[in-house]
Coordinates of C-alpha atoms and ligand atoms in Angstrom, one line a residue:
M1 CA 163.8 99.6 63.9
N2 CA 162.4 96.6 62.1
A3 CA 161.9 93.0 63.3
T4 CA 160.1 89.9 62.1
A5 CA 159.0 87.0 64.2
I6 CA 157.2 83.7 63.6
A7 CA 154.9 81.9 66.1
H8 CA 152.8 78.8 65.9
P9 CA 149.2 78.6 67.2
N10 CA 148.3 76.3 70.1
I11 CA 145.2 74.4 71.2
A12 CA 144.3 74.0 74.8
L13 CA 144.3 70.4 76.1
V14 CA 143.0 71.8 79.4
K15 CA 140.9 74.9 78.7
Y16 CA 141.1 78.6 79.6
W17 CA 137.6 79.8 79.9
G18 CA 136.7 82.9 82.0
K19 CA 138.7 85.7 83.5
R20 CA 139.3 86.9 87.1
N21 CA 140.5 90.3 85.8
R22 CA 139.3 91.5 82.4
E23 CA 141.6 94.6 82.2
L24 CA 144.8 92.6 82.7
N25 CA 143.3 89.5 81.0
L26 CA 144.0 87.2 84.0
P27 CA 142.4 83.8 83.7
A28 CA 139.8 82.2 86.1
V29 CA 141.6 78.8 85.7
P30 CA 145.0 77.6 84.7
S31 CA 145.3 75.9 81.3
L32 CA 147.6 73.6 79.3
S33 CA 148.3 73.5 75.6
V34 CA 150.2 71.9 72.7
T35 CA 151.9 74.2 70.2
L36 CA 151.0 73.2 66.6
A37 CA 153.0 73.2 63.3
P38 CA 153.2 73.6 60.4
F39 CA 150.6 76.4 60.9
E40 CA 152.3 79.7 61.8
T41 CA 151.9 83.5 61.9
R42 CA 154.7 85.7 60.5
T43 CA 154.7 89.3 61.7
S44 CA 156.9 92.2 60.7
V45 CA 157.1 95.4 62.7
E46 CA 158.5 98.8 61.8
W47 CA 158.8 100.8 65.0
G48 CA 158.8 104.5 64.1
T49 CA 156.9 105.4 60.9
D50 CA 154.5 108.2 59.9
T51 CA 151.2 106.7 61.1
D52 CA 149.9 103.5 62.7
R53 CA 149.1 100.9 60.0
F54 CA 148.2 97.3 60.8
E55 CA 147.9 94.9 57.8
I56 CA 146.6 91.5 58.8
N57 CA 146.3 88.9 56.1
G58 CA 146.4 91.5 53.4
T59 CA 143.7 93.7 54.9
V60 CA 144.3 96.9 56.8
A61 CA 142.7 96.7 60.2
H62 CA 140.2 99.5 61.3
G63 CA 137.9 100.0 64.3
D64 CA 138.0 97.6 67.2
A65 CA 140.6 95.3 65.7
A66 CA 143.0 98.3 65.1
D67 CA 142.3 99.6 68.6
R68 CA 143.1 96.3 70.2
V69 CA 146.5 96.2 68.4
A70 CA 147.3 99.9 69.2
R71 CA 146.5 99.3 72.9
F72 CA 148.8 96.3 72.9
L73 CA 151.6 98.3 71.4
D74 CA 151.1 101.0 74.1
L75 CA 151.8 98.3 76.7
I76 CA 155.3 97.9 75.2
D77 CA 155.9 101.7 75.3
G78 CA 153.3 104.2 76.4
A79 CA 155.2 107.0 74.6
R80 CA 155.7 104.9 71.4
P81 CA 156.1 106.3 67.9
P82 CA 153.6 105.3 65.1
V83 CA 154.1 101.6 64.2
S84 CA 153.6 99.7 61.0
I85 CA 152.7 95.9 61.2
T86 CA 152.3 93.3 58.4
S87 CA 151.1 90.0 59.7
T88 CA 150.2 86.9 57.7
N89 CA 149.1 83.4 58.6
N90 CA 150.3 80.4 56.4
F91 CA 146.9 78.8 57.2
P92 CA 143.4 79.9 56.4
T93 CA 142.0 82.2 59.1
A94 CA 139.0 80.0 59.0
A95 CA 141.1 76.8 59.5
G96 CA 139.3 76.1 62.8
L97 CA 142.2 77.2 65.0
A98 CA 142.4 80.3 67.2
S99 CA 144.8 82.5 65.2
S100 CA 144.9 85.0 68.0
S101 CA 147.3 82.7 69.9
S102 CA 150.0 82.8 67.2
A103 CA 149.2 86.5 66.3
F104 CA 149.8 88.1 69.7
A105 CA 152.8 85.8 70.4
A106 CA 154.5 86.8 67.1
L107 CA 153.6 90.4 67.6
A108 CA 155.0 90.5 71.2
L109 CA 158.3 89.1 70.0
A110 CA 158.6 91.2 66.9
A111 CA 157.4 94.5 68.4
T112 CA 159.6 94.4 71.5
K113 CA 162.6 93.6 69.4
A114 CA 161.7 96.5 67.0
A115 CA 161.3 98.8 70.0
G116 CA 164.9 97.9 71.1
Q117 CA 163.8 95.8 74.1
S118 CA 165.2 92.4 75.1
P119 CA 162.5 90.8 77.3
T120 CA 162.7 87.2 78.6
L121 CA 160.3 84.6 77.2
T122 CA 158.4 84.8 80.5
Q123 CA 158.0 88.6 80.1
L124 CA 156.9 88.1 76.5
S125 CA 154.3 85.6 77.6
T126 CA 153.0 88.0 80.2
L127 CA 152.8 90.7 77.5
A128 CA 151.2 88.4 74.9
R129 CA 148.6 87.3 77.5
Q130 CA 147.3 90.9 77.6
G131 CA 146.6 90.8 73.8
S132 CA 144.9 87.4 73.9
G133 CA 145.0 84.9 76.8
S134 CA 145.8 81.9 74.7
A135 CA 148.8 83.8 73.1
S136 CA 150.6 83.5 76.5
R137 CA 151.1 79.8 75.6
S138 CA 152.5 80.2 72.1
L139 CA 156.0 81.5 72.9
W140 CA 157.3 78.0 73.7
G141 CA 157.1 74.9 71.6
G142 CA 155.8 71.5 72.8
F143 CA 153.6 71.5 75.9
V144 CA 152.9 74.7 77.9
T145 CA 151.0 75.5 81.1
W146 CA 149.6 78.9 81.6
S147 CA 149.6 79.4 85.3
L148 CA 146.9 81.1 87.3
G149 CA 149.2 83.3 89.2
A150 CA 148.4 85.0 92.5
R151 CA 149.8 88.6 92.2
P152 CA 147.1 91.3 91.5
D153 CA 149.3 92.8 88.8
G154 CA 149.3 89.5 86.8
T155 CA 153.1 89.3 86.5
D156 CA 153.1 85.7 87.7
S157 CA 150.3 84.6 85.2
H158 CA 152.2 83.4 82.2
G159 CA 153.3 80.3 80.2
H160 CA 155.7 77.6 81.6
A161 CA 157.3 75.1 79.3
I162 CA 156.3 71.6 80.4
A163 CA 158.0 69.6 77.7
P164 CA 159.6 70.5 74.4
Q165 CA 158.5 69.7 70.9
S166 CA 160.9 66.7 70.8
H167 CA 159.3 65.1 73.9
W168 CA 156.3 63.5 72.1
D169 CA 155.5 63.1 68.4
L170 CA 151.7 63.5 68.6
R171 CA 149.2 64.4 65.9
V172 CA 146.2 66.8 66.2
L173 CA 143.7 66.5 63.4
V174 CA 141.3 69.4 62.8
A175 CA 137.9 68.3 61.4
L176 CA 136.6 71.5 59.8
V177 CA 132.9 71.5 60.4
S178 CA 132.4 75.1 59.4
D179 CA 134.5 78.0 58.2
E180 CA 131.9 80.7 58.8
K181 CA 132.8 83.5 61.1
K182 CA 131.3 82.7 64.5
A183 CA 128.4 84.8 65.7
V184 CA 129.8 85.0 69.3
S185 CA 133.5 85.6 69.8
S186 CA 135.4 83.6 72.4
R187 CA 135.8 86.7 74.5
E188 CA 132.1 87.5 74.4
G189 CA 131.2 83.8 75.0
M190 CA 133.4 83.4 78.0
N191 CA 132.2 86.7 79.6
R192 CA 128.6 85.7 79.1
T193 CA 129.2 82.3 80.5
Q194 CA 131.0 83.6 83.6
E195 CA 128.2 86.1 84.3
T196 CA 125.3 83.8 83.8
S197 CA 126.1 80.1 84.1
P198 CA 125.2 78.4 87.4
L199 CA 127.9 75.8 86.5
F200 CA 130.7 78.3 86.3
A201 CA 131.8 78.0 90.0
G202 CA 132.2 74.2 89.6
W203 CA 134.3 74.8 86.4
V204 CA 136.6 77.2 88.3
E205 CA 136.9 74.9 91.3
S206 CA 137.8 71.8 89.2
G207 CA 140.2 73.5 86.8
P208 CA 143.6 73.3 88.6
S209 CA 143.5 69.5 89.2
D210 CA 142.9 69.0 85.5
V211 CA 146.1 70.8 84.7
T212 CA 148.1 68.7 87.3
E213 CA 146.7 65.6 85.8
A214 CA 147.5 66.7 82.2
E215 CA 151.1 67.7 83.2
E216 CA 151.7 64.2 84.6
A217 CA 150.2 62.6 81.5
V218 CA 152.5 64.7 79.3
R219 CA 155.6 64.0 81.3
S220 CA 154.9 60.2 81.3
R221 CA 153.7 60.3 77.6
D222 CA 150.4 58.6 78.6
L223 CA 148.0 59.4 75.7
E224 CA 145.0 57.8 77.3
R225 CA 145.4 59.8 80.5
L226 CA 146.0 63.0 78.5
G227 CA 143.1 62.4 76.1
T228 CA 140.7 61.6 79.0
V229 CA 141.4 64.7 81.0
M230 CA 141.3 66.8 77.7
E231 CA 137.8 65.5 76.9
H232 CA 136.7 66.1 80.4
S233 CA 138.0 69.7 80.5
T234 CA 136.4 70.3 77.1
M235 CA 133.0 68.9 78.0
K236 CA 132.9 70.9 81.3
M237 CA 133.7 74.1 79.4
V238 CA 130.9 73.3 76.8
G239 CA 128.6 72.6 79.8
T240 CA 129.1 76.1 81.1
M241 CA 128.4 77.5 77.6
F242 CA 125.2 75.5 77.2
S243 CA 124.0 76.7 80.7
A244 CA 124.7 80.4 80.0
Q245 CA 121.8 82.8 79.6
P246 CA 121.2 83.0 76.6
A247 CA 123.0 79.7 75.8
V248 CA 126.3 79.9 73.9
V249 CA 126.0 77.0 71.3
Y250 CA 128.9 76.6 68.9
M251 CA 128.2 73.0 67.9
K252 CA 126.6 72.0 64.6
P253 CA 125.2 68.6 63.7
A254 CA 128.5 67.5 62.2
T255 CA 130.3 68.4 65.4
V256 CA 128.2 65.9 67.4
A257 CA 128.7 63.3 64.6
V258 CA 132.4 63.7 64.8
L259 CA 132.4 63.4 68.6
H260 CA 130.5 60.1 68.3
T261 CA 133.0 58.9 65.6
V262 CA 135.9 59.5 68.0
T263 CA 134.2 57.5 70.7
A264 CA 133.6 54.7 68.3
L265 CA 137.2 54.7 67.1
R266 CA 138.3 54.2 70.7
S267 CA 136.0 51.3 71.1
Q268 CA 137.8 49.8 68.1
G269 CA 141.2 50.2 69.9
I270 CA 142.3 53.4 68.2
G271 CA 143.7 56.0 70.5
A272 CA 141.8 59.2 69.6
W273 CA 140.3 61.9 71.8
A274 CA 138.3 65.0 70.9
T275 CA 138.4 68.6 71.9
M276 CA 136.6 71.8 70.8
D277 CA 137.0 75.5 71.5
A278 CA 134.8 78.5 70.8
G279 CA 133.5 77.1 67.5
P280 CA 132.0 74.1 65.8
N281 CA 135.3 72.4 64.7
V282 CA 136.6 69.3 66.4
K283 CA 140.3 68.7 67.1
V284 CA 141.4 65.1 67.6
L285 CA 144.4 64.1 69.5
T286 CA 146.1 60.9 68.3
T287 CA 149.4 59.1 67.5
S288 CA 151.3 59.3 64.2
D289 CA 150.5 55.6 63.7
D290 CA 146.7 56.1 64.0
A291 CA 146.5 59.4 62.2
S292 CA 145.5 58.2 58.8
R293 CA 142.8 55.9 60.1
V294 CA 141.4 58.7 62.2
E295 CA 141.5 61.0 59.2
A296 CA 139.5 58.6 57.1
A297 CA 136.8 58.3 59.7
L298 CA 136.6 62.1 60.1
R299 CA 136.2 62.5 56.4
E300 CA 132.9 60.7 56.5
H301 CA 131.5 63.8 58.2
V302 CA 133.7 66.7 57.0
Q303 CA 135.4 67.6 53.7
T304 CA 138.5 69.2 55.2
V305 CA 140.8 67.7 57.8
H306 CA 144.1 69.4 58.7
T307 CA 146.8 67.1 60.2
L308 CA 149.1 69.0 62.5
H309 CA 152.1 67.9 64.6
V310 CA 153.7 69.3 67.7
G311 CA 155.5 72.7 66.9
G312 CA 158.5 74.5 68.2
P313 CA 158.9 77.9 69.9
A314 CA 158.4 81.4 68.5
Y315 CA 161.5 82.9 67.0
L316 CA 162.9 86.0 65.4
V317 CA 163.7 85.8 61.7
Ligands
DP6_1 C1 138.1 78.3 74.1 O1 142.5 83.5 74.2 O2 140.8 83.9 72.4 O3 140.1 78.7 72.9 O4 141.9 86.1 76.2 O5 139.7 86.9 75.5 O6 141.5 86.9 73.8 P1 140.9 86.2 75.1 O7 140.4 84.8 74.7 P2 141.1 83.6 73.8 O8 140.3 82.4 74.4 C2 140.5 81.1 74.1 C3 139.5 80.2 74.6 C4 139.5 78.8 74.2 C5 140.3 77.9 75.2 C6 141.8 78.0 75.2 O9 142.5 78.4 74.2 O10 142.3 77.8 76.3

């Protein structure tokens, strides 16, 4: 059977960094994200062809990338037939956003449908998590918490919708510092950090209360409260990276310049807060009213700024 699905990427406002179970991809901390549009991944799946074939953004995947997709499909049906996948992003892969979040969310939705299954969103999120952790948060629109869960099999570690797209009309500006492929993947960076940073225990211990704080800030639409906990979560994560052995340093000089600019904007009364992920690019959370002033300030340091708004849920086409 054939099916096509569309999913938006998300960025974490409270970060996922570290795993308590690598095989099941269970997180060391809970996290909270916002789903972002108009960026999206569109994935078509043909379940039952001659041979596995995975075409991602016009290139056929081989090696590790193909193995990762094949293993993911095996989770849907261990006795599956060969599968053909065509997946495209409507945004540059080097746009400074984790495309694996929308990729595995769209694939989970399209592939289960093509396989004749009808999972719930929660089951899809649990499945997507095993492809890439952040993908567990891209099934829903708006604001999503990925819970830690307690069960050893991971069936209770999945996304929970906190507030829909319509709840809050925020903007996220992506300041593109670099579009080079990063030397250390997020998966490798988080594993090294977990194994070697003496700060990692503090990171894990302080994670859950950040999610509680962010959930309350989202529910009450309190941007200052949300931005403050987002920056705190980001800087704690970056602190564990810096203190890894050897250190995991994604920042470039322009990253630091943008961070200072965001702080300066706040001192001028503009509501803007910064976050980063496993890369040098900075994402700035702000209001629709302040977005153009923030964009102008970011353009003093970077050429490309993407302005994104809160996106909706993944869906079948
Ligand atoms: C820094 O979801 O890419 O973006 O589960 O190993 O595939 P895997 O990792 P991934 O990690 C994302 C890390 C982050 C923070 C976040 O999105 O929460």
